[in-house]
Coordinates of C-alpha atoms in Angstrom, one line a residue:
Chain A
M1 CA -55.8 -94.3 135.1
Q2 CA -57.1 -91.5 133.1
I3 CA -60.3 -92.0 131.6
Y4 CA -61.3 -89.9 128.8
I5 CA -64.9 -89.3 127.6
C6 CA -65.6 -87.9 124.3
V7 CA -68.9 -86.0 124.5
K8 CA -71.1 -84.3 121.9
H9 CA -73.4 -81.3 122.3
V10 CA -76.5 -82.3 120.4
P11 CA -79.9 -80.7 119.7
D12 CA -82.6 -82.1 122.2
S13 CA -84.5 -84.7 120.2
A14 CA -87.9 -83.1 121.1
A15 CA -86.7 -79.7 119.5
H16 CA -88.0 -78.4 116.4
I17 CA -85.2 -78.5 113.7
T18 CA -85.1 -75.5 111.3
I19 CA -83.1 -75.6 108.4
L20 CA -81.1 -72.4 107.3
D21 CA -79.3 -72.0 104.0
K22 CA -80.5 -75.4 102.9
N23 CA -77.4 -76.9 104.6
R24 CA -77.3 -76.3 108.3
I25 CA -79.7 -76.0 111.1
D26 CA -81.0 -73.2 113.2
E27 CA -78.8 -73.7 116.4
S28 CA -80.7 -71.3 118.6
I29 CA -82.7 -74.4 120.2
S30 CA -82.1 -76.4 123.1
F31 CA -78.9 -78.5 123.0
L32 CA -77.9 -81.1 125.7
L33 CA -75.2 -83.9 126.4
N34 CA -75.9 -86.6 123.8
P35 CA -77.9 -89.3 125.5
Y36 CA -75.6 -92.2 124.8
D37 CA -72.7 -90.1 126.2
E38 CA -74.7 -90.2 129.7
H39 CA -74.1 -93.8 129.8
A40 CA -70.4 -93.4 129.0
V41 CA -70.0 -90.9 131.9
T42 CA -71.8 -92.7 134.3
E43 CA -69.8 -95.9 133.6
A44 CA -66.5 -93.9 133.8
A45 CA -67.5 -92.4 137.2
K46 CA -68.3 -96.0 138.3
I47 CA -64.8 -97.3 137.2
K48 CA -63.1 -94.1 138.9
N49 CA -64.9 -95.0 142.2
N50 CA -63.3 -98.4 142.1
T51 CA -60.0 -97.6 140.9
P52 CA -57.7 -95.5 143.0
D53 CA -55.8 -92.7 141.6
S54 CA -58.2 -92.4 138.4
E55 CA -59.4 -89.3 137.0
V56 CA -62.3 -88.8 134.7
I57 CA -62.0 -86.1 131.8
A58 CA -64.7 -85.1 129.5
V59 CA -63.6 -83.9 126.0
C60 CA -65.7 -82.2 123.4
L61 CA -65.1 -80.6 120.1
G62 CA -67.8 -77.9 119.6
K63 CA -68.8 -74.3 119.8
N64 CA -68.5 -72.1 122.8
D65 CA -72.0 -73.2 123.9
A66 CA -70.8 -76.7 124.2
E67 CA -69.3 -75.9 127.4
K68 CA -72.8 -76.5 128.8
T69 CA -72.6 -80.2 127.8
I70 CA -69.3 -80.5 129.4
R71 CA -70.8 -79.0 132.7
S72 CA -73.4 -81.8 132.3
A73 CA -70.7 -84.5 132.3
L74 CA -69.0 -82.8 135.1
A75 CA -72.1 -82.8 137.3
M76 CA -72.5 -86.5 136.3
G77 CA -69.2 -87.4 137.7
A78 CA -66.4 -86.1 135.4
D79 CA -63.6 -84.4 137.4
R80 CA -62.8 -81.7 134.7
G81 CA -63.4 -80.9 131.0
I82 CA -61.6 -79.8 127.9
L83 CA -63.5 -78.0 125.2
I84 CA -62.0 -77.7 121.9
T85 CA -63.5 -74.6 120.5
C86 CA -64.4 -74.4 116.8
D87 CA -66.9 -72.3 114.7
K88 CA -68.1 -74.9 112.4
N89 CA -69.0 -78.3 112.4
Y90 CA -66.4 -81.1 111.5
D91 CA -66.9 -84.5 110.1
S92 CA -65.9 -87.5 112.2
M93 CA -62.5 -88.0 110.6
V94 CA -61.4 -84.5 111.7
T95 CA -63.2 -84.8 115.0
A96 CA -61.2 -88.0 115.7
L97 CA -57.9 -86.2 115.1
A98 CA -58.8 -83.2 117.1
L99 CA -59.8 -85.2 120.0
K100 CA -56.7 -87.2 119.9
A101 CA -54.4 -84.1 119.7
A102 CA -56.1 -82.7 122.8
I103 CA -56.1 -86.0 124.6
E104 CA -52.4 -86.4 124.0
Q105 CA -51.6 -82.8 125.1
D106 CA -53.4 -83.4 128.2
G107 CA -52.2 -86.9 129.5
T108 CA -52.2 -90.6 128.9
P109 CA -55.5 -92.4 128.2
G110 CA -56.2 -95.8 129.9
L111 CA -59.7 -95.9 128.4
I112 CA -61.6 -93.8 126.1
F113 CA -65.3 -93.7 126.0
T114 CA -67.8 -92.3 123.5
G115 CA -71.5 -93.0 123.1
K116 CA -72.4 -95.6 120.6
E117 CA -73.7 -92.8 118.2
S118 CA -74.9 -89.2 118.3
I119 CA -78.2 -88.4 118.0
D120 CA -77.8 -85.5 115.6
A121 CA -75.5 -86.8 112.8
E122 CA -75.9 -90.4 113.6
G123 CA -72.7 -91.2 111.9
M124 CA -71.9 -94.2 114.2
Q125 CA -68.3 -94.2 113.5
T126 CA -66.4 -91.7 115.7
M127 CA -65.3 -94.3 118.3
F128 CA -63.8 -96.4 115.4
R129 CA -61.8 -93.5 114.0
I130 CA -60.6 -92.6 117.5
G131 CA -59.4 -96.1 117.9
A132 CA -57.7 -95.9 114.4
V133 CA -55.7 -92.9 115.0
F134 CA -54.5 -94.0 118.3
D135 CA -54.2 -97.6 117.2
F136 CA -56.2 -98.8 120.2
P137 CA -58.8 -101.6 119.9
V138 CA -62.4 -100.5 119.7
A139 CA -65.7 -102.1 120.7
T140 CA -69.3 -100.4 120.3
N141 CA -72.6 -100.8 121.7
V142 CA -71.0 -102.0 125.0
V143 CA -73.5 -103.1 127.4
K144 CA -71.4 -104.7 130.1
L145 CA -67.9 -103.9 131.0
D146 CA -65.4 -105.3 133.4
I147 CA -61.8 -103.8 133.8
E148 CA -59.3 -106.0 134.9
V149 CA -55.6 -105.3 135.6
D150 CA -54.5 -104.9 131.9
K151 CA -57.7 -105.7 129.9
A152 CA -61.2 -104.9 129.3
V153 CA -64.0 -107.6 129.1
V154 CA -67.0 -106.2 127.2
D155 CA -70.3 -107.5 126.2
C156 CA -71.5 -105.9 123.0
E157 CA -75.1 -106.0 121.9
L158 CA -75.8 -106.8 118.2
S159 CA -79.5 -106.2 117.0
G160 CA -81.9 -108.7 118.2
G161 CA -80.6 -108.9 121.7
I162 CA -77.6 -111.1 120.6
T163 CA -74.4 -110.1 122.6
N164 CA -70.8 -111.1 122.0
T165 CA -68.1 -110.9 124.8
Y166 CA -64.7 -109.5 123.9
E167 CA -61.5 -109.2 125.7
M168 CA -59.6 -106.2 124.7
S169 CA -56.1 -104.8 125.8
L170 CA -56.0 -101.6 127.5
P171 CA -56.0 -98.7 126.5
C172 CA -59.1 -99.1 124.2
V173 CA -62.0 -97.2 123.0
L174 CA -65.5 -98.2 124.0
G175 CA -68.9 -97.0 122.4
A176 CA -71.3 -96.9 125.3
G177 CA -74.6 -98.5 124.6
K178 CA -78.0 -98.0 126.3
G179 CA -77.9 -101.2 128.4
L180 CA -74.6 -100.4 130.0
N181 CA -76.1 -98.8 132.9
T182 CA -78.8 -96.4 134.2
P183 CA -77.4 -92.9 133.8
R184 CA -77.0 -91.2 137.3
Y185 CA -78.7 -87.9 137.1
P186 CA -77.2 -85.2 139.1
T187 CA -78.6 -83.9 142.3
F188 CA -78.5 -80.1 143.1
P189 CA -75.3 -80.3 145.2
D190 CA -73.7 -82.1 142.1
V191 CA -74.6 -79.2 139.7
V192 CA -73.1 -76.7 142.3
K193 CA -69.9 -78.5 142.4
S194 CA -69.7 -79.0 138.7
K195 CA -69.7 -75.3 138.3
K196 CA -66.3 -75.1 140.2
K197 CA -64.7 -78.0 138.3
P198 CA -62.1 -76.8 135.7
V199 CA -62.8 -76.5 131.9
Q200 CA -59.9 -76.0 129.8
K201 CA -60.6 -74.4 126.4
I202 CA -58.2 -75.1 123.4
V203 CA -58.8 -73.3 120.2
F204 CA -59.2 -75.9 117.4
T205 CA -56.8 -74.1 115.0
D206 CA -54.1 -74.3 117.7
L207 CA -54.1 -78.1 117.3
N208 CA -52.8 -77.9 113.9
I209 CA -55.0 -80.5 112.3
K210 CA -53.7 -81.1 108.8
D211 CA -56.3 -80.8 106.0
S212 CA -57.1 -84.0 104.3
P213 CA -58.5 -84.6 100.9
A214 CA -60.7 -87.3 102.4
G215 CA -63.9 -86.4 104.0
M216 CA -67.6 -86.0 104.2
R217 CA -69.5 -82.6 103.8
I218 CA -73.1 -81.9 104.1
V219 CA -74.1 -80.2 100.9
E220 CA -77.8 -80.1 101.4
L221 CA -80.2 -80.5 104.4
E222 CA -84.0 -80.7 104.0
P223 CA -86.8 -81.4 106.2
L224 CA -88.3 -84.9 105.9
H225 CA -91.9 -84.1 104.9
Q226 CA -94.4 -86.8 105.4
A227 CA -97.5 -86.4 103.5
R228 CA -99.2 -89.3 105.2
Q229 CA -103.1 -89.1 104.8
P230 CA -104.5 -91.0 107.6
K231 CA -107.6 -93.2 106.6
E232 CA -110.0 -94.5 109.4
I233 CA -111.0 -98.2 109.3
K234 CA -114.3 -98.2 111.2
G235 CA -116.4 -101.3 112.0
D236 CA -116.5 -104.3 114.4
A237 CA -113.3 -106.2 115.3
G238 CA -114.0 -108.8 112.7
F239 CA -114.5 -106.3 109.9
V240 CA -111.4 -104.1 110.9
A241 CA -109.3 -107.3 111.1
K242 CA -110.4 -108.3 107.5
E243 CA -109.7 -105.0 106.2
I244 CA -106.2 -104.9 107.6
I245 CA -105.6 -108.3 106.1
R246 CA -106.7 -107.0 102.8
I247 CA -104.3 -104.0 103.0
L248 CA -101.5 -106.1 104.0
K249 CA -102.3 -108.3 100.9
Q250 CA -103.3 -106.0 98.1
E251 CA -101.7 -102.6 99.0
A252 CA -98.6 -103.4 100.9
K253 CA -98.3 -106.8 99.2
V254 CA -96.5 -108.3 102.1
L255 CA -98.9 -111.3 102.6
Chain B
M1 CA -59.5 -96.9 84.0
M2 CA -62.3 -99.1 84.8
K3 CA -63.6 -98.6 88.2
N4 CA -64.1 -101.5 90.8
I5 CA -67.0 -101.5 93.0
G6 CA -67.3 -103.7 95.9
V7 CA -70.4 -105.1 97.8
I8 CA -69.9 -106.8 101.1
I9 CA -72.5 -109.9 101.2
E10 CA -74.2 -110.7 104.3
L11 CA -75.4 -114.2 104.6
D12 CA -77.7 -115.9 106.8
K13 CA -77.2 -119.7 107.2
G14 CA -75.2 -119.8 104.0
R15 CA -77.9 -118.0 102.1
V16 CA -77.6 -114.4 100.6
K17 CA -80.1 -112.3 102.6
E18 CA -82.8 -110.6 100.7
T19 CA -81.5 -107.2 101.9
N20 CA -78.4 -107.5 99.8
F21 CA -80.3 -107.3 96.4
G22 CA -81.2 -103.6 96.9
M23 CA -77.7 -102.8 97.7
I24 CA -76.4 -104.4 94.8
T25 CA -78.8 -102.8 92.6
L26 CA -77.6 -99.3 93.9
A27 CA -74.0 -100.3 93.4
R28 CA -74.3 -101.2 89.7
A29 CA -72.8 -98.8 87.3
K30 CA -71.7 -98.5 83.7
D31 CA -68.1 -99.4 82.9
T32 CA -67.3 -101.0 86.3
Q33 CA -66.6 -104.3 87.7
L34 CA -68.9 -105.2 90.5
F35 CA -67.1 -107.4 93.1
A36 CA -69.0 -109.3 95.7
F37 CA -67.0 -110.2 98.8
V38 CA -68.2 -113.4 100.4
M39 CA -66.9 -114.3 103.8
D40 CA -69.3 -116.8 105.5
A41 CA -69.8 -119.3 102.9
D42 CA -68.4 -121.3 99.9
A43 CA -68.8 -118.8 97.1
K44 CA -69.9 -121.2 94.6
S45 CA -73.2 -121.8 96.4
V46 CA -74.1 -118.3 96.1
K47 CA -72.8 -117.7 92.5
E48 CA -76.0 -117.9 90.6
V49 CA -78.1 -115.6 92.8
L50 CA -75.3 -113.1 92.9
E51 CA -74.9 -113.2 88.9
S52 CA -78.5 -112.6 88.6
F53 CA -78.2 -109.2 90.2
G54 CA -75.1 -108.1 88.2
I55 CA -72.0 -109.2 90.0
T56 CA -69.1 -109.8 87.7
K57 CA -66.5 -110.8 90.3
I58 CA -67.1 -113.1 93.3
V59 CA -64.3 -113.0 95.8
E60 CA -64.4 -115.8 98.4
V61 CA -62.6 -114.2 101.4
W62 CA -61.2 -117.1 103.3
L63 CA -61.0 -116.9 107.0
A64 CA -60.9 -119.8 109.6
P65 CA -63.9 -120.2 111.8
D66 CA -62.5 -118.4 114.8
Q67 CA -61.4 -115.5 112.6
L68 CA -64.9 -115.2 111.2
N69 CA -66.2 -114.7 114.6
N70 CA -63.8 -111.8 115.4
P71 CA -64.9 -108.3 113.9
V72 CA -61.3 -107.2 114.0
T73 CA -60.0 -110.0 111.6
R74 CA -63.0 -109.6 109.4
A75 CA -62.6 -106.0 109.1
K76 CA -58.6 -106.5 108.3
A77 CA -59.4 -109.2 105.7
M78 CA -61.9 -106.9 104.1
I79 CA -59.3 -103.9 104.1
N80 CA -56.6 -106.2 102.5
A81 CA -59.1 -107.4 99.9
I82 CA -60.2 -103.6 99.0
K83 CA -56.6 -102.9 98.5
E84 CA -55.8 -106.0 96.6
F85 CA -58.7 -105.5 94.1
N86 CA -58.5 -101.7 93.8
I87 CA -61.9 -101.1 95.1
S88 CA -62.7 -97.4 95.0
M89 CA -66.4 -97.6 96.5
V90 CA -67.3 -100.2 99.2
F91 CA -71.0 -101.0 99.9
G92 CA -72.2 -102.9 102.9
L93 CA -75.5 -103.0 104.8
S94 CA -76.3 -100.9 107.7
T95 CA -77.1 -103.9 110.0
A96 CA -75.7 -105.0 113.3
M97 CA -72.9 -106.7 111.5
G98 CA -72.3 -103.6 109.1
K99 CA -72.4 -101.1 112.1
D100 CA -69.3 -102.8 113.5
L101 CA -67.6 -103.8 110.1
L102 CA -68.0 -100.7 107.9
P103 CA -66.8 -98.2 110.5
R104 CA -63.6 -100.4 111.2
I105 CA -62.8 -100.4 107.5
A106 CA -63.3 -96.8 106.9
A107 CA -61.4 -95.7 110.0
H108 CA -58.3 -97.9 109.0
L109 CA -58.4 -96.7 105.4
F110 CA -58.9 -93.0 106.7
A111 CA -61.8 -93.3 104.1
P112 CA -65.3 -91.3 104.4
L113 CA -68.2 -93.5 105.3
V114 CA -72.0 -92.5 105.4
M115 CA -74.1 -95.0 107.3
D116 CA -77.7 -95.7 106.9
C117 CA -77.9 -94.4 103.2
F118 CA -81.1 -94.9 101.4
Y119 CA -79.7 -93.2 98.1
V120 CA -76.1 -93.1 96.4
D121 CA -75.0 -91.3 93.3
L122 CA -71.9 -93.0 92.4
E123 CA -71.0 -90.4 89.7
Q124 CA -71.4 -87.4 91.9
K125 CA -70.1 -89.3 94.9
I126 CA -73.0 -88.1 97.2
A127 CA -75.0 -90.2 99.7
K128 CA -78.5 -89.4 101.4
T129 CA -79.1 -90.4 104.8
Y130 CA -81.3 -89.1 107.6
Q131 CA -80.2 -86.9 110.5
Y132 CA -81.5 -85.4 113.6
S133 CA -83.6 -88.2 114.5
G134 CA -85.2 -88.7 111.1
K135 CA -86.2 -85.0 111.0
T136 CA -84.1 -84.1 108.1
I137 CA -82.6 -85.7 104.9
A138 CA -78.9 -85.0 104.6
T139 CA -77.1 -85.0 101.2
I140 CA -73.5 -85.7 101.8
Q141 CA -70.5 -85.3 99.5
L142 CA -67.7 -87.9 100.1
T143 CA -64.3 -87.3 98.9
G144 CA -61.3 -89.6 99.0
E145 CA -59.7 -92.5 97.3
V146 CA -61.9 -95.0 98.7
L147 CA -65.5 -94.2 99.8
V148 CA -67.6 -96.5 102.1
F149 CA -71.5 -96.5 102.1
G150 CA -73.5 -98.4 104.6
I151 CA -77.0 -99.0 103.1
R152 CA -80.1 -99.0 105.0
P153 CA -81.7 -102.5 104.9
N154 CA -84.9 -102.5 102.7
A155 CA -84.3 -99.0 101.4
I156 CA -83.8 -99.8 97.7
E157 CA -86.0 -102.0 95.5
P158 CA -83.9 -104.6 94.0
V159 CA -83.8 -104.9 90.3
K160 CA -82.2 -108.1 88.5
A161 CA -79.6 -107.7 85.9
Q162 CA -78.0 -111.0 84.6
E163 CA -74.2 -111.3 84.4
K164 CA -71.5 -113.9 84.3
A165 CA -69.1 -113.8 87.3
Q166 CA -65.5 -114.9 87.5
M167 CA -64.7 -116.7 90.8
L168 CA -61.9 -115.5 92.9
K169 CA -60.3 -116.7 96.1
F170 CA -58.6 -114.3 98.8
D171 CA -56.9 -116.2 101.6
S172 CA -56.7 -114.2 104.7
S173 CA -56.2 -116.8 107.1
H174 CA -52.9 -115.5 108.2
I175 CA -54.5 -112.3 109.6
V176 CA -54.3 -111.9 113.6
A177 CA -56.3 -109.5 115.7
T178 CA -54.0 -107.8 118.1
G179 CA -55.6 -106.8 121.5
F180 CA -59.0 -108.1 120.6
R181 CA -60.1 -111.7 121.4
V182 CA -63.5 -113.2 121.3
I183 CA -64.6 -114.8 124.4
K184 CA -68.2 -115.7 123.6
S185 CA -69.9 -115.1 120.5
G186 CA -74.0 -114.9 119.9
G187 CA -75.7 -115.1 123.2
I188 CA -79.2 -114.9 121.7
D189 CA -82.2 -113.4 123.3
K190 CA -84.8 -115.8 122.4
T191 CA -87.9 -113.2 122.5
T192 CA -87.0 -111.6 119.2
R193 CA -87.8 -114.1 116.3
I194 CA -87.1 -112.0 113.2
N195 CA -84.5 -109.3 113.1
L196 CA -86.2 -106.0 113.5
A197 CA -83.8 -104.0 111.2
E198 CA -84.4 -106.4 108.4
A199 CA -88.1 -107.2 108.7
D200 CA -90.7 -106.4 105.9
V201 CA -93.3 -106.2 108.6
I202 CA -93.1 -104.9 112.2
I203 CA -95.9 -105.3 114.7
A204 CA -95.1 -103.2 117.8
G205 CA -96.6 -102.6 121.1
G206 CA -96.7 -99.8 123.6
R207 CA -98.5 -98.7 126.7
G208 CA -101.8 -100.1 125.4
M209 CA -100.3 -103.6 125.6
K210 CA -100.8 -103.2 129.3
N211 CA -98.4 -106.0 130.5
S212 CA -95.8 -108.4 129.4
E213 CA -98.2 -111.4 128.8
N214 CA -100.1 -109.3 126.4
F215 CA -97.1 -109.3 124.0
N216 CA -97.6 -112.9 123.3
I217 CA -100.7 -111.7 121.2
L218 CA -98.3 -109.8 119.0
F219 CA -95.8 -112.8 118.7
Q220 CA -98.7 -115.1 117.8
C221 CA -99.9 -112.5 115.0
A222 CA -96.3 -112.0 113.9
K223 CA -95.8 -115.6 113.2
K224 CA -98.7 -115.6 110.9
I225 CA -97.8 -112.4 108.9
N226 CA -94.1 -113.0 109.0
A227 CA -93.3 -110.0 111.1
A228 CA -90.8 -108.9 113.8
V229 CA -92.1 -107.7 117.1
G230 CA -91.0 -104.4 118.4
A231 CA -92.0 -102.0 121.3
S232 CA -92.1 -98.6 122.3
R233 CA -89.8 -97.1 125.1
V234 CA -92.8 -97.1 127.5
A235 CA -93.1 -101.1 127.1
V236 CA -89.5 -101.4 127.5
D237 CA -89.1 -99.1 130.5
A238 CA -92.0 -101.0 132.3
G239 CA -90.2 -104.2 131.8
W240 CA -92.6 -105.9 129.7
V241 CA -90.2 -106.7 126.9
P242 CA -86.3 -106.3 126.5
Y243 CA -84.6 -103.4 125.3
S244 CA -83.6 -105.2 122.0
M245 CA -87.1 -104.9 120.9
Q246 CA -87.3 -101.0 121.3
V247 CA -87.9 -99.0 118.3
G248 CA -87.2 -95.3 118.3
Q249 CA -84.6 -92.6 119.0
T250 CA -82.7 -94.6 121.4
G251 CA -83.6 -98.1 120.1
E252 CA -83.5 -99.8 116.7
K253 CA -84.2 -97.6 113.7
V254 CA -86.4 -99.4 111.2
S255 CA -88.0 -99.0 107.7
P256 CA -90.2 -102.0 107.0
K257 CA -92.8 -102.0 104.3
V258 CA -95.5 -102.1 107.1
Y259 CA -95.4 -100.8 110.5
I260 CA -98.5 -101.9 112.8
A261 CA -98.5 -99.8 115.9
C262 CA -100.5 -101.2 118.7
G263 CA -101.2 -98.9 121.6
I264 CA -98.5 -96.8 120.9
S265 CA -99.1 -93.0 121.1
G266 CA -96.3 -92.0 118.6
S267 CA -94.0 -89.6 120.4
I268 CA -91.2 -87.7 118.4
Q269 CA -88.8 -90.1 119.8
H270 CA -90.7 -93.1 118.7
F271 CA -91.2 -91.6 115.2
A272 CA -87.6 -91.2 115.0
G273 CA -87.1 -94.9 114.8
M274 CA -89.9 -95.8 112.3
K275 CA -91.1 -92.7 110.4
T276 CA -89.4 -94.0 107.1
S277 CA -91.7 -97.0 107.1
G278 CA -93.4 -97.8 103.9
M279 CA -97.0 -97.9 105.7
I280 CA -98.0 -97.0 109.0
I281 CA -101.1 -98.9 110.5
A282 CA -102.1 -97.6 113.9
I283 CA -104.4 -99.3 116.4
N284 CA -105.2 -97.1 119.5
T285 CA -108.2 -96.6 121.8
D286 CA -107.1 -92.9 122.4
E287 CA -108.5 -90.7 119.7
N288 CA -106.0 -87.8 120.6
A289 CA -102.8 -90.0 120.1
A290 CA -100.4 -88.2 117.8
I291 CA -99.9 -91.4 115.7
L292 CA -103.4 -91.2 114.5
S293 CA -102.7 -88.0 112.5
N294 CA -99.4 -89.4 111.1
C295 CA -100.1 -92.8 109.6
D296 CA -101.8 -94.4 106.7
Y297 CA -104.4 -96.1 108.4
Y298 CA -105.9 -96.1 111.8
V299 CA -108.4 -97.9 113.9
K300 CA -109.7 -96.4 117.1
A301 CA -110.0 -99.6 119.0
D302 CA -108.3 -101.7 121.4
A303 CA -105.3 -103.7 119.8
L304 CA -105.8 -106.5 122.5
E305 CA -109.2 -107.1 120.4
I306 CA -108.2 -106.5 117.1
I307 CA -105.1 -108.5 116.7
P308 CA -106.2 -111.7 118.1
T309 CA -109.1 -111.5 115.7
L310 CA -106.9 -110.9 112.9
T311 CA -104.8 -113.9 113.9
K312 CA -107.8 -116.0 114.2
I313 CA -108.8 -115.1 110.7
L314 CA -105.5 -116.0 109.3
D315 CA -105.5 -119.2 111.2
N316 CA -108.6 -120.3 109.7
G317 CA -106.9 -119.8 106.2

């Protein structure tokens, strides 16, 4: 079985974001493999270990620098990578079409993973778009997965800790949630080995993705300024508690 | 031509959830028909309240109980309804249900979708949402025949506007989900009493809670102030509370009216999940905690002392 993991090269969540030209970020900051994708890679590597003749391929649409993210996925257990290189950021509709084209050129997916969301655009939809263009069933925020002969049984977490269990035919698309596993961080030998694993580069324009009139485009990006003016509440526990109750009642009007 | 706008109504035990009203307020526009799609209840029972917020057509999307449980049949029914009623803009909530339903709809219609919007301009077809862990506000232009918006719960103040609504039925009971079956629906984690994403008030604990038992102090207080209980990653990783309670970058993203942070230092990753809260009240013994310089009120004290006192005062009326 060929397992494809769609990974994204995203800014480190701790990095300071600087906005350029009011519509893009300064990309000279630290980028890494999207944290949710780590769960996807870890799970794919686990399935590979239990399934003879299987292969794990990390696919990414990104700029040249995104090869680092593919290398991270390789160090965590993927066998090889495909980088679709482009020089601008595309929306999730185009991304899904590009990933599909690259995957179809490469092989026959038995399973496709993504993270449940990317921590940069936070669009929460790419897995559904991949499913729609392939016509495969989709589940997201997957926290438990069992692969059987011709089906996947998954637990998906809704908010508040509610989980649903679904049975899906294969191939299917799964958005990995945090509860799925504990990512297996690479050892030094893993990193060394990953450098020898092949990464194929495809130029985005060679995939001939048709322009669509439908889409999403960022027209403006601005920093979220927070002008909170912290005020201290001083006094003994009784006084502080009463003051908080007063604030909840009179200022926030929630009591 | 008159435009048709649709809102997908979320219900809780047959009642329209409060968070729908802000979304309906946002979806109202001149010279449009405002459709409410109701899947989980007898539409007559919610007619009056939907009319009071300006809904002009109420569509009861009829599905059998087992179809209602299946996210694929729900999405297919909505896709058919959107086509049937010529809806050009679809609004839903960015709740757990919406995060599954709205992308399914948008993907099948090849329609653009912006999740977690806190503002939409229907004329310009632009939406505002947060990106980069809540560090930026993105203004996004949507183009296409059908546009889909996921609205962040509690982001918009509801305003009433009385209308009379026409009642319609849309039978979707023939729909089947291929390759997707529900085996079990709704195993509930008993520890979270109020849904975090939709709560008006959240009381959250971090390292300063010290152990699992102390979270009961927050639960007791939460009951009194009608709050949901959240936690920082530290508290979750320590195993004190389940992951479903985590607020932050890799947890739930919330914007309650009030966020009370108990013994939470306030890392960038934690702020990514709660910085859009209306008011932040921080209780922390560490005067160097980052949260004390990025909140509205702070107390340099032990939450384990302040919160039980607060609960006791409320207990005594």
